[in-house]
Short mmCIF file of C-alpha atoms in Angstrom, two decimals:
data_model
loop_
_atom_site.label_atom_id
_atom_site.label_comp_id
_atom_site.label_asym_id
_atom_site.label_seq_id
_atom_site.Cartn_x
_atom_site.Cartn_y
_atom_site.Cartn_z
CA UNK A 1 -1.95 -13.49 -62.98
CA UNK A 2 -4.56 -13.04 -60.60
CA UNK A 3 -4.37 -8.97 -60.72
CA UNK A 4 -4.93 -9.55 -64.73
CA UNK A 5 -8.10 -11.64 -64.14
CA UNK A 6 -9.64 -8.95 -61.40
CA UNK A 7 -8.63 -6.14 -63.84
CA UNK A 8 -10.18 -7.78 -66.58
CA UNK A 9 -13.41 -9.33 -64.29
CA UNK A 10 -13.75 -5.15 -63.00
CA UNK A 11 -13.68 -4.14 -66.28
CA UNK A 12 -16.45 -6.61 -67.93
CA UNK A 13 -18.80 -5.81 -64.70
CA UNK A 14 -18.38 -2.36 -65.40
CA UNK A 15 -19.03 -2.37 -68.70
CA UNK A 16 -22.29 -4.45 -67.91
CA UNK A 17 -23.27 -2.19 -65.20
CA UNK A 18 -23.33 0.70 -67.96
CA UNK A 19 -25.26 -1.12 -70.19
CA UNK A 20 -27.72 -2.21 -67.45
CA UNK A 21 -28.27 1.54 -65.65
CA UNK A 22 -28.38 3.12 -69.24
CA UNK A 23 -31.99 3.12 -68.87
CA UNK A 24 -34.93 2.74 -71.65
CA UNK A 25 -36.98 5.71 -72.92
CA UNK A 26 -40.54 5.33 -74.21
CA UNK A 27 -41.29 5.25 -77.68
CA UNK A 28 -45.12 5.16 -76.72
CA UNK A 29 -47.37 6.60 -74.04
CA UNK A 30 -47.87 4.27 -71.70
CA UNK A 31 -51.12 3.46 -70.76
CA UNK A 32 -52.49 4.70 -67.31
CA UNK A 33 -53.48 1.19 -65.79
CA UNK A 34 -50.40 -0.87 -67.26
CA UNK A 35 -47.43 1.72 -67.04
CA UNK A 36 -45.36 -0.41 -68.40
CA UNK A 37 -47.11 -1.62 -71.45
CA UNK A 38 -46.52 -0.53 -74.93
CA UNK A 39 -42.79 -0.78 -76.51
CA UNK A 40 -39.55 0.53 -75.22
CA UNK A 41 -36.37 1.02 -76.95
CA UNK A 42 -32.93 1.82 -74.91
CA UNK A 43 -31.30 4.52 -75.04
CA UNK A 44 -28.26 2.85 -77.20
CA UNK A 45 -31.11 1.85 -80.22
CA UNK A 46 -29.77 -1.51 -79.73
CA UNK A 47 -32.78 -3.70 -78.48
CA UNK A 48 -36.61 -3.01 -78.37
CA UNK A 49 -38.71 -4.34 -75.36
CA UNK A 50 -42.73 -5.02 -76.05
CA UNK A 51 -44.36 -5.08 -72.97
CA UNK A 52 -48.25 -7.11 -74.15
CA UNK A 53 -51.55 -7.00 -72.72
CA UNK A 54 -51.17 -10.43 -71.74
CA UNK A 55 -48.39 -9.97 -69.32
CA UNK A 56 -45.80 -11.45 -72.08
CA UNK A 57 -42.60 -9.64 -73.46
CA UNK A 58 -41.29 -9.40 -76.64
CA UNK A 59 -37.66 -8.41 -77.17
CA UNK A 60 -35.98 -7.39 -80.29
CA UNK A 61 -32.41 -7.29 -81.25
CA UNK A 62 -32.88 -3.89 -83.44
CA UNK A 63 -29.05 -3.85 -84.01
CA UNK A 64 -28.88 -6.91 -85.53
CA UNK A 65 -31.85 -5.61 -87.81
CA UNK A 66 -29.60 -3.20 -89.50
CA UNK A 67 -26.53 -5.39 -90.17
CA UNK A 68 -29.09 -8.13 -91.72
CA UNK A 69 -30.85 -5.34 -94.05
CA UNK A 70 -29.26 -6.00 -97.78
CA UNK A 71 -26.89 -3.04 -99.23
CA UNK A 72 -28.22 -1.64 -101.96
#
């Protein structure tokens, strides 16, 4: 029992862990003072980070976006 719940406990940190190093890219050129502000997407497409002038972030569930868009 307890070698099921490790395997399965190594296998959800792991998957985590990919999710986490997987990095974001820049959709925008930073700006030289802030290098961080602007808006960031991940590498997966699956959320979108807004980094504000006012030191406030905005994150958006961009797959959730598509699902929610009607079928035409």
């Amino acid at each position: 029992m307890r070698k099921k719940f490790k395997k399965l406990l190594a296998g959800i940190l792991l998957s985590v862990s990919l999710f986490l190093f997987a990095g974001c890219s820049a959709t925008l050129d930073p700006n030289s003072e802030y290098p961080l502000q602007g808006q960031w997407k991940d590498t997966y497409g699956l959320t979108e980070y807004s980094f504000l002038d006012d030191q406030n972030l905005i994150l958006t569930p961009t797959a959730l976006l598509i699902f929610l868009e009607p079928m035409s």
